[in-house]
Amino acid sequence: MSLLEVKDLKTYFYTDAGCAKAVDGVSFSLDKGKVLGIVGESGCGKSTLLRHVIGLSRPMQGHILYGGQDLFALPERQFRRVRRRFGVLFQDGALLGSLTLAENVGLPLHEHTRLPKATIRSTVLRILDLVGLAEFADYYPNELSGGMKKRGGLARAIVTEPPLLFCDEPTSGLDPINSAQMDQLLLDMRKAYPE
């Protein structure tokens, strides 16, 4: 059984010009330890597809199965539990401006575990070291470059060691050097968390 299965997903948007297909019959599966990239031109529905797969919005048709369970058919409590099993790196890192980098990265641990603050802090510093940002732990997002914010977002996405990591355009807006570094970092993450 695949870790993730998407079956015949469809979503349409209705505008003054008529009906526009955002996601039209998309199906795929993803096994543990595998990498899947979804490519396409701007506005073709990649981010819409991602919002469906991570449970932020319900598709008009189709099914999203995690471990054989239909995400949108689950009771609310189980739905939330399944959603905690994956990390998400949003396009701009999505760090909260009022929190330090360490506080941003530790947020999922504070929200979803009962770990002591000292344990959370040491875990956060270990993950920040993994993405090359340990020395910036107490900086605020407005003190970080775009590439650092993306790496900080990645650190927050993996701090709970989720079995699935979703990245929405992880290299968009980065210069070629930072883009290549982010690509390598994502490959390194796969090695750091083997099957």
Protein backbone atom coordinates (compact mmCIF):
# COMPACT_ATOMS: atom_id res chain seq x y z
CA MET A 1 0.00 0.00 0.00
CA SER A 2 1.31 3.47 -0.90
CA LEU A 3 1.92 6.06 1.78
CA LEU A 4 -0.09 8.56 -0.28
CA GLU A 5 -2.57 8.00 -3.11
CA VAL A 6 -4.38 10.69 -5.05
CA LYS A 7 -7.25 9.40 -7.19
CA ASP A 8 -8.95 11.37 -9.96
CA LEU A 9 -8.81 14.75 -8.19
CA LYS A 10 -10.87 17.52 -9.81
CA THR A 11 -11.42 21.14 -8.88
CA TYR A 12 -12.93 23.91 -10.98
CA PHE A 13 -13.17 27.64 -10.46
CA TYR A 14 -16.08 29.61 -11.79
CA THR A 15 -15.37 33.08 -13.10
CA ASP A 16 -17.22 35.66 -15.19
CA ALA A 17 -15.60 34.06 -18.24
CA GLY A 18 -16.97 30.63 -17.31
CA CYS A 19 -15.58 27.49 -15.76
CA ALA A 20 -11.80 27.07 -15.41
CA LYS A 21 -10.25 23.73 -14.56
CA ALA A 22 -7.67 24.09 -11.80
CA VAL A 23 -7.09 20.38 -11.19
CA ASP A 24 -8.51 17.97 -13.75
CA GLY A 25 -8.39 14.24 -13.07
CA VAL A 26 -5.01 14.11 -11.31
CA SER A 27 -3.96 10.71 -9.98
CA PHE A 28 -0.65 9.54 -8.51
CA SER A 29 0.81 7.53 -5.65
CA LEU A 30 3.85 8.02 -3.47
CA ASP A 31 5.73 5.30 -1.63
CA LYS A 32 7.87 5.81 1.46
CA GLY A 33 11.34 7.20 0.71
CA LYS A 34 10.41 8.41 -2.77
CA VAL A 35 10.55 11.93 -4.19
CA LEU A 36 7.81 13.25 -6.47
CA GLY A 37 7.94 16.56 -8.30
CA ILE A 38 4.94 18.29 -9.83
CA VAL A 39 5.87 20.74 -12.55
CA GLY A 40 3.91 23.09 -14.74
CA GLU A 41 3.54 26.67 -15.80
CA SER A 42 2.41 29.39 -13.44
CA GLY A 43 -1.31 29.21 -12.67
CA CYS A 44 -1.76 25.60 -13.83
CA GLY A 45 -3.00 24.35 -10.44
CA LYS A 46 0.12 23.11 -8.61
CA SER A 47 -0.56 25.08 -5.42
CA THR A 48 -4.27 24.19 -5.58
CA LEU A 49 -3.33 20.52 -5.82
CA LEU A 50 -0.99 20.92 -2.83
CA ARG A 51 -3.73 22.60 -0.76
CA HIS A 52 -5.96 19.59 -1.42
CA VAL A 53 -3.26 17.02 -0.62
CA ILE A 54 -2.37 18.65 2.72
CA GLY A 55 -6.03 18.98 3.66
CA LEU A 56 -6.41 22.77 3.49
CA SER A 57 -9.19 22.61 0.91
CA ARG A 58 -11.53 19.87 -0.25
CA PRO A 59 -11.47 18.90 -3.93
CA MET A 60 -14.74 18.84 -5.86
CA GLN A 61 -14.19 15.22 -6.84
CA GLY A 62 -11.71 12.45 -6.14
CA HIS A 63 -9.98 10.95 -3.14
CA ILE A 64 -6.79 11.54 -1.17
CA LEU A 65 -5.68 8.45 0.74
CA TYR A 66 -3.03 8.34 3.46
CA GLY A 67 -2.19 4.77 4.39
CA GLY A 68 -5.43 3.72 2.70
CA GLN A 69 -7.59 6.17 4.69
CA ASP A 70 -9.58 8.78 2.77
CA LEU A 71 -8.46 12.11 4.27
CA PHE A 72 -11.72 13.97 3.78
CA ALA A 73 -13.87 11.07 5.02
CA LEU A 74 -12.14 10.95 8.41
CA PRO A 75 -13.73 12.25 11.62
CA GLU A 76 -12.32 15.67 12.59
CA ARG A 77 -10.04 14.40 15.35
CA GLN A 78 -8.50 11.70 13.15
CA PHE A 79 -8.25 14.18 10.25
CA ARG A 80 -6.12 16.48 12.44
CA ARG A 81 -4.00 13.56 13.62
CA VAL A 82 -3.26 12.49 10.02
CA ARG A 83 -2.41 16.07 9.01
CA ARG A 84 0.19 16.24 11.79
CA ARG A 85 2.05 13.39 10.08
CA PHE A 86 3.49 15.58 7.36
CA GLY A 87 5.58 18.71 7.11
CA VAL A 88 4.93 21.59 4.73
CA LEU A 89 7.38 24.12 3.34
CA PHE A 90 5.38 27.03 1.94
CA GLN A 91 6.65 29.23 -0.91
CA ASP A 92 8.08 32.01 1.26
CA GLY A 93 8.89 29.94 4.35
CA ALA A 94 5.81 31.39 6.12
CA LEU A 95 7.68 32.30 9.30
CA LEU A 96 5.77 34.32 11.91
CA GLY A 97 7.37 37.75 12.22
CA SER A 98 6.77 38.11 15.96
CA LEU A 99 8.68 34.91 16.80
CA THR A 100 12.40 34.22 16.60
CA LEU A 101 13.62 31.60 14.16
CA ALA A 102 13.97 29.07 17.01
CA GLU A 103 10.45 29.84 18.24
CA ASN A 104 9.08 29.41 14.70
CA VAL A 105 10.83 26.07 14.26
CA GLY A 106 9.75 24.86 17.70
CA LEU A 107 6.11 25.85 17.22
CA PRO A 108 4.91 22.38 16.03
CA LEU A 109 6.58 20.76 19.04
CA HIS A 110 4.98 23.24 21.45
CA GLU A 111 1.58 22.77 19.80
CA HIS A 112 1.53 18.98 19.39
CA THR A 113 3.76 17.50 22.08
CA ARG A 114 4.28 17.74 25.82
CA LEU A 115 8.05 17.87 25.60
CA PRO A 116 9.87 20.05 28.15
CA LYS A 117 11.03 23.45 26.88
CA ALA A 118 14.68 22.44 27.23
CA THR A 119 14.13 19.35 25.06
CA ILE A 120 12.31 21.43 22.44
CA ARG A 121 15.12 23.98 22.42
CA SER A 122 17.81 21.31 21.95
CA THR A 123 15.77 19.61 19.20
CA VAL A 124 15.27 22.96 17.44
CA LEU A 125 18.99 23.77 17.61
CA ARG A 126 19.85 20.33 16.18
CA ILE A 127 17.45 20.84 13.25
CA LEU A 128 18.67 24.41 12.67
CA ASP A 129 22.22 23.07 12.57
CA LEU A 130 21.08 20.53 9.96
CA VAL A 131 19.90 23.38 7.69
CA GLY A 132 22.90 25.60 8.48
CA LEU A 133 21.09 28.14 10.65
CA ALA A 134 21.99 27.27 14.26
CA GLU A 135 23.82 30.56 14.79
CA PHE A 136 20.70 32.50 13.72
CA ALA A 137 18.33 30.77 16.18
CA ASP A 138 17.47 33.97 18.05
CA TYR A 139 17.11 36.20 14.97
CA TYR A 140 13.70 37.39 13.83
CA PRO A 141 12.49 36.68 10.27
CA ASN A 142 13.00 40.33 9.20
CA GLU A 143 16.70 39.88 10.03
CA LEU A 144 17.07 36.90 7.66
CA SER A 145 17.64 36.71 3.90
CA GLY A 146 15.10 35.05 1.59
CA GLY A 147 17.17 31.88 1.39
CA MET A 148 17.53 31.75 5.17
CA LYS A 149 13.76 32.12 5.59
CA LYS A 150 13.22 29.19 3.22
CA ARG A 151 15.71 27.06 5.16
CA GLY A 152 14.01 28.13 8.39
CA GLY A 153 10.66 27.07 6.92
CA LEU A 154 12.21 23.74 5.99
CA ALA A 155 13.52 23.30 9.54
CA ARG A 156 10.03 23.91 10.94
CA ALA A 157 8.57 21.45 8.41
CA ILE A 158 10.90 18.63 9.49
CA VAL A 159 11.23 19.29 13.24
CA THR A 160 8.62 16.62 14.06
CA GLU A 161 10.34 14.17 11.66
CA PRO A 162 7.22 13.67 9.53
CA PRO A 163 6.96 10.73 7.14
CA LEU A 164 5.86 13.11 4.36
CA LEU A 165 7.34 16.48 3.41
CA PHE A 166 5.53 18.76 0.96
CA CYS A 167 7.32 21.73 -0.59
CA ASP A 168 5.54 24.45 -2.56
CA GLU A 169 8.09 25.92 -4.98
CA PRO A 170 11.01 25.62 -2.55
CA THR A 171 13.42 27.48 -4.84
CA SER A 172 11.14 30.23 -6.19
CA GLY A 173 12.56 33.71 -5.72
CA LEU A 174 16.05 32.44 -4.96
CA ASP A 175 19.15 33.26 -6.99
CA PRO A 176 20.83 30.33 -8.82
CA ILE A 177 23.37 29.69 -6.03
CA ASN A 178 20.77 29.64 -3.23
CA SER A 179 18.44 27.64 -5.44
CA ALA A 180 21.09 24.96 -5.97
CA GLN A 181 21.85 24.95 -2.23
CA MET A 182 18.16 24.45 -1.40
CA ASP A 183 17.93 21.58 -3.90
CA GLN A 184 20.97 19.95 -2.29
CA LEU A 185 19.58 20.54 1.19
CA LEU A 186 16.34 18.76 0.27
CA LEU A 187 18.32 15.81 -1.08
CA ASP A 188 20.40 15.80 2.12
CA MET A 189 17.18 15.71 4.18
CA ARG A 190 16.18 12.53 2.37
CA LYS A 191 19.52 10.96 3.34
CA ALA A 192 19.23 12.17 6.94
CA TYR A 193 15.80 10.54 7.27
CA PRO A 194 16.06 7.24 5.38
CA GLU A 195 13.18 4.83 4.83
